[in-house]
Short mmCIF file of C-alpha atoms in Angstrom, two decimals:
data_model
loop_
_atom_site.label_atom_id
_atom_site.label_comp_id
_atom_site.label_asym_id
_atom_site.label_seq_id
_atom_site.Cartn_x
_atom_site.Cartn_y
_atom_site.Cartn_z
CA UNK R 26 -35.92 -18.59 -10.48
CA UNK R 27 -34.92 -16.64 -7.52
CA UNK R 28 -33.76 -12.84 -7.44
CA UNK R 29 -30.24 -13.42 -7.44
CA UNK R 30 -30.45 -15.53 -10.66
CA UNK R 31 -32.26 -13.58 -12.11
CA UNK R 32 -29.78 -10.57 -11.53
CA UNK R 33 -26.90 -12.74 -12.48
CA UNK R 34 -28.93 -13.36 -15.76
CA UNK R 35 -29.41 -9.73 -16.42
CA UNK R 36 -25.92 -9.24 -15.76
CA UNK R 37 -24.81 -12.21 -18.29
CA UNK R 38 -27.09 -10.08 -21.01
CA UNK R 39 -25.61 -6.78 -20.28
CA UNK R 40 -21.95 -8.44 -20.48
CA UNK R 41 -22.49 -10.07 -23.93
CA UNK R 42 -23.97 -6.99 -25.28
CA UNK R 43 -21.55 -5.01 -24.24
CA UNK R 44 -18.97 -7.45 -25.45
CA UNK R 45 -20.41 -7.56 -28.80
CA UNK R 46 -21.02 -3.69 -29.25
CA UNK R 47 -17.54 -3.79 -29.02
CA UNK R 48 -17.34 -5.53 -31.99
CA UNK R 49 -20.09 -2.90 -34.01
CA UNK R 50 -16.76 -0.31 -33.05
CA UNK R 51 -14.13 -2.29 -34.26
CA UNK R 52 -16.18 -2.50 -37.53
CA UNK R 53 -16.87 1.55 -37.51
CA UNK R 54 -12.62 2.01 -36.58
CA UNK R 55 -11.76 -0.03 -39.63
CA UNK R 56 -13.70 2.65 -41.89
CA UNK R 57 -11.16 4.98 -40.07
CA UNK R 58 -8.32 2.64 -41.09
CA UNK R 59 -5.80 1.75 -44.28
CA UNK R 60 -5.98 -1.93 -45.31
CA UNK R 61 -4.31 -3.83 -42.12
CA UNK R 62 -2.30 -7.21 -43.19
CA UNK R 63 -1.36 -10.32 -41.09
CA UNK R 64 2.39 -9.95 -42.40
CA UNK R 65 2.64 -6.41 -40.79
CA UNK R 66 1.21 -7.04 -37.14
CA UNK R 67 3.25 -4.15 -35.49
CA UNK R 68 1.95 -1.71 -38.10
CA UNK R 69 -1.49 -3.12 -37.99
CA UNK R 70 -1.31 -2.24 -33.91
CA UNK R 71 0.02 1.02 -34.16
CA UNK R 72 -3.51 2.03 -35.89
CA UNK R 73 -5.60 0.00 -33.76
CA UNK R 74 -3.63 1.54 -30.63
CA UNK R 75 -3.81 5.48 -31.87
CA UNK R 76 -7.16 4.82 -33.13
CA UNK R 77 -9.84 5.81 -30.00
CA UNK R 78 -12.75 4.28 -31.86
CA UNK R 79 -10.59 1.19 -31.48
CA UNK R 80 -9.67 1.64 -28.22
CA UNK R 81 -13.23 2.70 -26.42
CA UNK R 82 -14.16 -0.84 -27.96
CA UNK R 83 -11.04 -2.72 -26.57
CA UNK R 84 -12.10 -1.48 -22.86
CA UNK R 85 -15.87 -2.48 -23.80
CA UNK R 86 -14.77 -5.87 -25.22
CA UNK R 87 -12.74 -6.26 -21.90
CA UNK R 88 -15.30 -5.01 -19.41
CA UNK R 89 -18.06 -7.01 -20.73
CA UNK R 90 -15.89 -10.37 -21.01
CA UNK R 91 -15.37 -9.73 -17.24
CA UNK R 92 -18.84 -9.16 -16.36
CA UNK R 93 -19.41 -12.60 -18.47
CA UNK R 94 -17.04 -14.53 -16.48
CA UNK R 95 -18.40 -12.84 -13.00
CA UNK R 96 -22.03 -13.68 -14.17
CA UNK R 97 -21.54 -17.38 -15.61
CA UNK R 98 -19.66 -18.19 -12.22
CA UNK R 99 -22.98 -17.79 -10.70
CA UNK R 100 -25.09 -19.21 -13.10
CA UNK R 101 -25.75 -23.06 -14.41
CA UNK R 102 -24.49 -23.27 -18.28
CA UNK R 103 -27.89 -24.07 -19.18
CA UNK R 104 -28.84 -20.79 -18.73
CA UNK R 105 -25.81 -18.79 -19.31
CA UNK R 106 -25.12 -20.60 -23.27
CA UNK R 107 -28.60 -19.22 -24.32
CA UNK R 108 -27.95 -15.69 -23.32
CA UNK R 109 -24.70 -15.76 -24.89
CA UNK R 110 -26.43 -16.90 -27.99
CA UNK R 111 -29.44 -14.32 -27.57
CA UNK R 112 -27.08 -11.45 -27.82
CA UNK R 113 -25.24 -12.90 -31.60
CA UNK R 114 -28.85 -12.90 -32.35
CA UNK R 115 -29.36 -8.94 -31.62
CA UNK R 116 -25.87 -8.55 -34.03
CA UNK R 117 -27.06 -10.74 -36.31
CA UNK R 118 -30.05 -8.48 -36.36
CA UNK R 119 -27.88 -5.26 -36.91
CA UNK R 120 -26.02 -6.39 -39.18
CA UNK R 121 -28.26 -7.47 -41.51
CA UNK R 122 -30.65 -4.46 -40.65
CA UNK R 123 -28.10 -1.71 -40.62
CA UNK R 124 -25.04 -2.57 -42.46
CA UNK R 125 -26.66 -4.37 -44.98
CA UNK R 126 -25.23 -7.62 -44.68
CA UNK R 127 -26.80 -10.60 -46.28
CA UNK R 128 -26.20 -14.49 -45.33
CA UNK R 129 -27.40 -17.36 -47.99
CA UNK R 130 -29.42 -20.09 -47.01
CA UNK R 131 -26.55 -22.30 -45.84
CA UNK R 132 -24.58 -20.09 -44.08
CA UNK R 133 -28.39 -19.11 -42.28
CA UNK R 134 -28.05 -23.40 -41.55
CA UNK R 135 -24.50 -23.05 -40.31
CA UNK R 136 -25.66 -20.11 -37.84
CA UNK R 137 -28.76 -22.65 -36.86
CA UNK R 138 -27.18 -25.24 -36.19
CA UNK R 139 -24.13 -23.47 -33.65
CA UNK R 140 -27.88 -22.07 -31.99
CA UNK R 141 -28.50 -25.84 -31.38
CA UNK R 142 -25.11 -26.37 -30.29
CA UNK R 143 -25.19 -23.99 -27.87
CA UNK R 144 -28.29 -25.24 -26.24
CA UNK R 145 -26.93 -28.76 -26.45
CA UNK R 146 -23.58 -27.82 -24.27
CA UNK R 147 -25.44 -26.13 -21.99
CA UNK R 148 -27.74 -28.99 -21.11
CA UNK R 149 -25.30 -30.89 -21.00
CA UNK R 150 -23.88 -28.95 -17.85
CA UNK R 151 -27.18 -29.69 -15.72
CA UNK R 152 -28.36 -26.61 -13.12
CA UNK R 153 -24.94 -26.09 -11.08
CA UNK R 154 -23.13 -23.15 -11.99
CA UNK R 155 -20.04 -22.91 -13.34
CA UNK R 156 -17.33 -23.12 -10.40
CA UNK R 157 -14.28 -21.04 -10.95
CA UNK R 158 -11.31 -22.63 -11.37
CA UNK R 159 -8.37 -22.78 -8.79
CA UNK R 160 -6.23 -20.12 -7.83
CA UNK R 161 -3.18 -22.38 -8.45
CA UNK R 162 -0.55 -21.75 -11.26
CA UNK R 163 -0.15 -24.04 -13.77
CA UNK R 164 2.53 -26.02 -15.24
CA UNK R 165 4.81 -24.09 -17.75
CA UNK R 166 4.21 -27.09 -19.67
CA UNK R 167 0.64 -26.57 -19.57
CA UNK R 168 0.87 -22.73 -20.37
CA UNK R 169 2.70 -23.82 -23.34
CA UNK R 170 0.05 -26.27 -24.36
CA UNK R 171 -3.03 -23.98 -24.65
CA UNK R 172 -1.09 -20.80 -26.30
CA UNK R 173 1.41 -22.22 -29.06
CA UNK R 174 -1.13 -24.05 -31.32
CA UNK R 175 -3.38 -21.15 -31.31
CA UNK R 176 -0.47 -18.55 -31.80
CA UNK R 177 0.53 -21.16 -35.15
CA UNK R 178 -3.04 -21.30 -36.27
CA UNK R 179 -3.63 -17.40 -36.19
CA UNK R 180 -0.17 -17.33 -37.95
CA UNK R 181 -1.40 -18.97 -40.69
CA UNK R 182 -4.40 -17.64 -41.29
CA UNK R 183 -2.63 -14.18 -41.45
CA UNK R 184 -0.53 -15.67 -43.89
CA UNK R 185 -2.95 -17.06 -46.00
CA UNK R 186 -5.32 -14.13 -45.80
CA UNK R 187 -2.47 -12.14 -46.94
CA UNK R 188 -1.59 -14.40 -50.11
CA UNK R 189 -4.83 -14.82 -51.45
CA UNK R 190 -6.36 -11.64 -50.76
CA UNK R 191 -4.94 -9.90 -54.06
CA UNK R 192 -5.77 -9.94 -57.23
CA UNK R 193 -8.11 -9.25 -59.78
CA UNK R 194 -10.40 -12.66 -59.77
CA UNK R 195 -9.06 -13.76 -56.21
CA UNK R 196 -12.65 -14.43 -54.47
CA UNK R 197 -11.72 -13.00 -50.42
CA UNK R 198 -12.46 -15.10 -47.65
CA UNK R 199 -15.75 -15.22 -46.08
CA UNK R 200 -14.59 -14.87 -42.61
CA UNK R 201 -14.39 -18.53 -41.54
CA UNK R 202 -10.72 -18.93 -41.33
CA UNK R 203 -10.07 -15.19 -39.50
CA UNK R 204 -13.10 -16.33 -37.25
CA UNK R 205 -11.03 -19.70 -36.19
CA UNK R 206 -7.62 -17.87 -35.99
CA UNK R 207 -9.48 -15.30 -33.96
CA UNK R 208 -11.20 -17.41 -31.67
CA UNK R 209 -9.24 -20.16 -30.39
CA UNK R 210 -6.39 -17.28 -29.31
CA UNK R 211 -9.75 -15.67 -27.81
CA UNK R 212 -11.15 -18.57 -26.04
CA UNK R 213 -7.45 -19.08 -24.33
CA UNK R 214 -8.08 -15.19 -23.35
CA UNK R 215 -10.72 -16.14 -22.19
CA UNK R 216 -9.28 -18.91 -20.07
CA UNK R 217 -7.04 -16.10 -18.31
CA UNK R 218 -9.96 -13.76 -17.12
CA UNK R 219 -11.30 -16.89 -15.35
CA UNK R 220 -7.83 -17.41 -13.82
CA UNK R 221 -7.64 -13.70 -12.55
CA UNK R 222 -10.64 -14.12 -11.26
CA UNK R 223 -9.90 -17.03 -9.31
CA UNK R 224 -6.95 -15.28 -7.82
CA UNK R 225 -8.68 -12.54 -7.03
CA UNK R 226 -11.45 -14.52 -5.20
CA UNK R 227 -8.92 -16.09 -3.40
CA UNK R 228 -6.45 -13.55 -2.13
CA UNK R 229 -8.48 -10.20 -2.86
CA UNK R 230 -4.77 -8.52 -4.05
CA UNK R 231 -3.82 -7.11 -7.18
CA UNK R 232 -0.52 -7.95 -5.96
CA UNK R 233 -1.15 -11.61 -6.32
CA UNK R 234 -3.30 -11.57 -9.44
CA UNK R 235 0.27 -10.15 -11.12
CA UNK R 236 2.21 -12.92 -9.85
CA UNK R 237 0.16 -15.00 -11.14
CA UNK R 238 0.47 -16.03 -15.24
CA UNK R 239 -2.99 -15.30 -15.90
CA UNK R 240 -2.91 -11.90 -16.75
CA UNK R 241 -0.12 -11.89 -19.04
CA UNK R 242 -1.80 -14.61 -20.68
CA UNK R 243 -5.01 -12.82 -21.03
CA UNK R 244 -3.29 -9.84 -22.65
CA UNK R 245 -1.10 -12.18 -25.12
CA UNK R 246 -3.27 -14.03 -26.66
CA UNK R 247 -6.53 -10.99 -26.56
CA UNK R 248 -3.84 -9.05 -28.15
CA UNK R 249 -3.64 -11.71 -30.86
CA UNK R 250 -7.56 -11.90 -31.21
CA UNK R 251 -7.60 -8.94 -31.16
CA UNK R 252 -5.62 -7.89 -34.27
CA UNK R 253 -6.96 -10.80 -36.00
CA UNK R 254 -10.49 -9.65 -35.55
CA UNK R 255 -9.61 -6.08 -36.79
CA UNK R 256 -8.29 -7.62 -39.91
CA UNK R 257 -11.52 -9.70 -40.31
CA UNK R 258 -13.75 -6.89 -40.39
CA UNK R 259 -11.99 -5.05 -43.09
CA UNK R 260 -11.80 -8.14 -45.47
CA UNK R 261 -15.32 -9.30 -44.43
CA UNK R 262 -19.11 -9.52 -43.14
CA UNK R 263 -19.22 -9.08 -39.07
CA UNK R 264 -21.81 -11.82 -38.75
CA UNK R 265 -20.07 -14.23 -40.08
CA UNK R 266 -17.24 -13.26 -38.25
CA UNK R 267 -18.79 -12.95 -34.87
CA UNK R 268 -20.67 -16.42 -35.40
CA UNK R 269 -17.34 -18.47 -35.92
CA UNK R 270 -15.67 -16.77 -33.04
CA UNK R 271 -18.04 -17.35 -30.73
CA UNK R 272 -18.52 -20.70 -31.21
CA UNK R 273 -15.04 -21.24 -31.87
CA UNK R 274 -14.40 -19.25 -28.31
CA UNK R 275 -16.48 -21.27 -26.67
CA UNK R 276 -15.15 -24.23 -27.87
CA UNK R 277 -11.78 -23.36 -26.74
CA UNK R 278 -12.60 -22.26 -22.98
CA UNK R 279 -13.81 -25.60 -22.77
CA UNK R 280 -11.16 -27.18 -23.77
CA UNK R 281 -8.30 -24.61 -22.18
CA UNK R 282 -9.92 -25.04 -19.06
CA UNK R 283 -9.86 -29.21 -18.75
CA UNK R 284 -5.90 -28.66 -19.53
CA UNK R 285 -5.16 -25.39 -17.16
CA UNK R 286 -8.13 -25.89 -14.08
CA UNK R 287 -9.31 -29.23 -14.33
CA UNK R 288 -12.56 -28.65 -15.28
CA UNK R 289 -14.01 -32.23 -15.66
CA UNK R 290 -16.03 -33.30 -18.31
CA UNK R 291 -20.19 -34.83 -17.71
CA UNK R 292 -19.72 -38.33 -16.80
CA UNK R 293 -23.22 -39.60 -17.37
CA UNK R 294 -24.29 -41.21 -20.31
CA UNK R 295 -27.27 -38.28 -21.64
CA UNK R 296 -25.15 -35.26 -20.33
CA UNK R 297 -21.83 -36.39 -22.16
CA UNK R 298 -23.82 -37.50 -25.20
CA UNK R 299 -25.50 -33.76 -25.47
CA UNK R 300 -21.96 -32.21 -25.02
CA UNK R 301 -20.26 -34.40 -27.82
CA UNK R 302 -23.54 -34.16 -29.57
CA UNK R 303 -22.89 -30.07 -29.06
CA UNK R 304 -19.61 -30.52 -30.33
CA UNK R 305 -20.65 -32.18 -33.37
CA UNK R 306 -23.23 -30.01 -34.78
CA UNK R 307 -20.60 -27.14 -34.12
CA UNK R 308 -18.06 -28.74 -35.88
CA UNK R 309 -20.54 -29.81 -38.93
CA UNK R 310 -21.25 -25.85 -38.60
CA UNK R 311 -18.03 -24.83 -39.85
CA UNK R 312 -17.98 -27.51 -42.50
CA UNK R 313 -21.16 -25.96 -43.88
CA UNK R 314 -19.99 -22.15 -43.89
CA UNK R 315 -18.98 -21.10 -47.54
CA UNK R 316 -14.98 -20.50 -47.54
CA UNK R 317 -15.35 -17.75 -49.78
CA UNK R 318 -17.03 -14.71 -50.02
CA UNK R 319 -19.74 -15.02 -52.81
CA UNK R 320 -19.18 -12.28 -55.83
CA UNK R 321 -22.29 -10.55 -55.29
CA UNK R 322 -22.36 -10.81 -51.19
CA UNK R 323 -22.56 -7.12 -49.81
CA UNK R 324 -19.66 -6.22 -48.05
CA UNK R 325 -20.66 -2.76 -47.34
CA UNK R 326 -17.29 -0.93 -48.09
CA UNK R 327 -13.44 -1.35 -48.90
CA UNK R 328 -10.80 -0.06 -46.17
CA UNK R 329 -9.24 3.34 -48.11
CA UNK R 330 -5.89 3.57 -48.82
CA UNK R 331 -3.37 6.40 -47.71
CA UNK R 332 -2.76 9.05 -49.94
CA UNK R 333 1.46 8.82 -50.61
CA UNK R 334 4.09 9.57 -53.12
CA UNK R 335 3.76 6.44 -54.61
CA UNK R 336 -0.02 6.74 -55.30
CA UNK R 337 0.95 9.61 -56.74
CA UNK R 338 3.19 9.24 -59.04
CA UNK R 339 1.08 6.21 -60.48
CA UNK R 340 -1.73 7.73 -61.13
CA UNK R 341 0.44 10.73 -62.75
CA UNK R 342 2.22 7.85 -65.06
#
């Protein structure tokens, strides 16, 4: 492995730890925060946005996705998917160590098997590194293709979140479904930072990156993820949140960039049989993961509620 690998490598690990510190913030700004709900997304923003807990980890999240997408441009898959699964270990790690999270014996199989996964799709890749796409724009059609279904599925995981949330015996939801909302919108996201950086390759303007779609679609559907996430870690445990988004991120990049750059799939037999193998194990992942939080699983704390008239008044009835 030659220098410049190797300081691509480091600069892959110092992206995803950055980019997953982030998420240690988001969890420490929703102590700062009243409960957040799907239904209310503008309300749910304005405390994320005035929030600068929130905020420091926003420009962290961003900076180290960038520093991903630099890195992984120079660096075959087969390397880059392992680092990017090292640093969910180190979480993984903290959250259990420090915030005294707990995961069962299945869901410790579900996070197992998206480790094999990950080594699987990255094999699959062989030793070239990941090109970047073209600076072209794409189709409105095409645009349309990779951001509505997401957009619908976060939609309804805020909704259902929402409805089944309350109550007395309601059991919450283990993170699964706000990890799948969150990361398909984030793996599109995701999508647009390679695009920007494509431009910017290219032409070397910020004129032209802002003529281009990508950053607008970068901030839409982040945006999304975004709030999404924030509403995760209020309701539930960061690790298992951070394991389905990942993988579920991933996942999506793949697929957003075959529609939007081209990207072509292995076409030998043993490479495309370890991606759809990759794919597989990832998908029986997700089966595996427990849909609800069990009764005795430590969520370290509830998000407070805001001190008002009406809280008042109750508790004076």
């Amino acid at each position: 492995m030659d220098a410049a690998t190797v300081g691509s490598a480091f600069a892959a690990l110092l992206g995803t730890s950055v980019y997953y510190l982030a998420f240690l913030m988001f969890r420490h700004a929703a102590l700062r925060m009243p409960p957040l709900r799907g239904s209310r997304p503008f309300r749910a923003a304005g405390y994320m946005l005035t929030d600068w807990i929130w905020m420091l980890g926003g420009v962290m999240l961003f900076v180290g996705l960038a520093y991903e997408v630099i890195a992984f441009a120079e660096l075959p898959l087969s390397v880059a998917q392992p680092i990017f699964a090292l640093s969910l270990v180190f979480l993984l790690a903290y959250a259990t160590s420090f915030l005294g999270e707990r995961l069962s014996r299945r869901e410790w199989a579900s996070v197992a098997l998206f480790g094999a996964a990950t080594v699987l799709v990255g094999l699959s890749s062989g030793r070239d590194p990941a090109r970047l796409p073209s600076a072209s724009t794409p189709p409105v059609f095409e645009l349309a293709l990779v951001t509505i279904p997401p957009i619908m599925v976060a939609g309804l995981v805020w909704l259902v979140g929402d409805r089944t949330s309350g109550g007395r015996h309601a059991r919450p939801l283990a993170g699964v479904a706000y990890g799948i909302g969150a990361g398909v919108c984030a793996g599109v996201a995701e999508a647009g930072v390679r695009g920007i950086a494509a431009v910017w390759i290219a032409d070397g303007t910020v004129e032209a990156v802002i003529r281009s779609p990508y950053p607008y679609l970068t901030l839409l559907m982040a945006g999304i993820s975004l709030l999404q996430v924030q509403i995760a870690l209020q309701r539930c445990r960061i690790s298992i949140v951070a394991t389905i988004i990942t993988v579920i991120g991933r996942t999506m990049l793949v697929v957003t960039s075959t529609v939007l750059f081209d990207d072509t799939w292995p076409d030998r037999p043993v490479p495309l049989a370890l991606r759809l193998t990759g794919f597989s194990l990832a998908i029986l992942a997700i089966v595996l993961f427990p849909r609800h939080e069990h009764p005795h699983s430590a969520i370290p704390y509830a998000p407070r509620r805001r001190k008002g008239p009406a809280a008042t008044a109750r508790r004076a009835a």
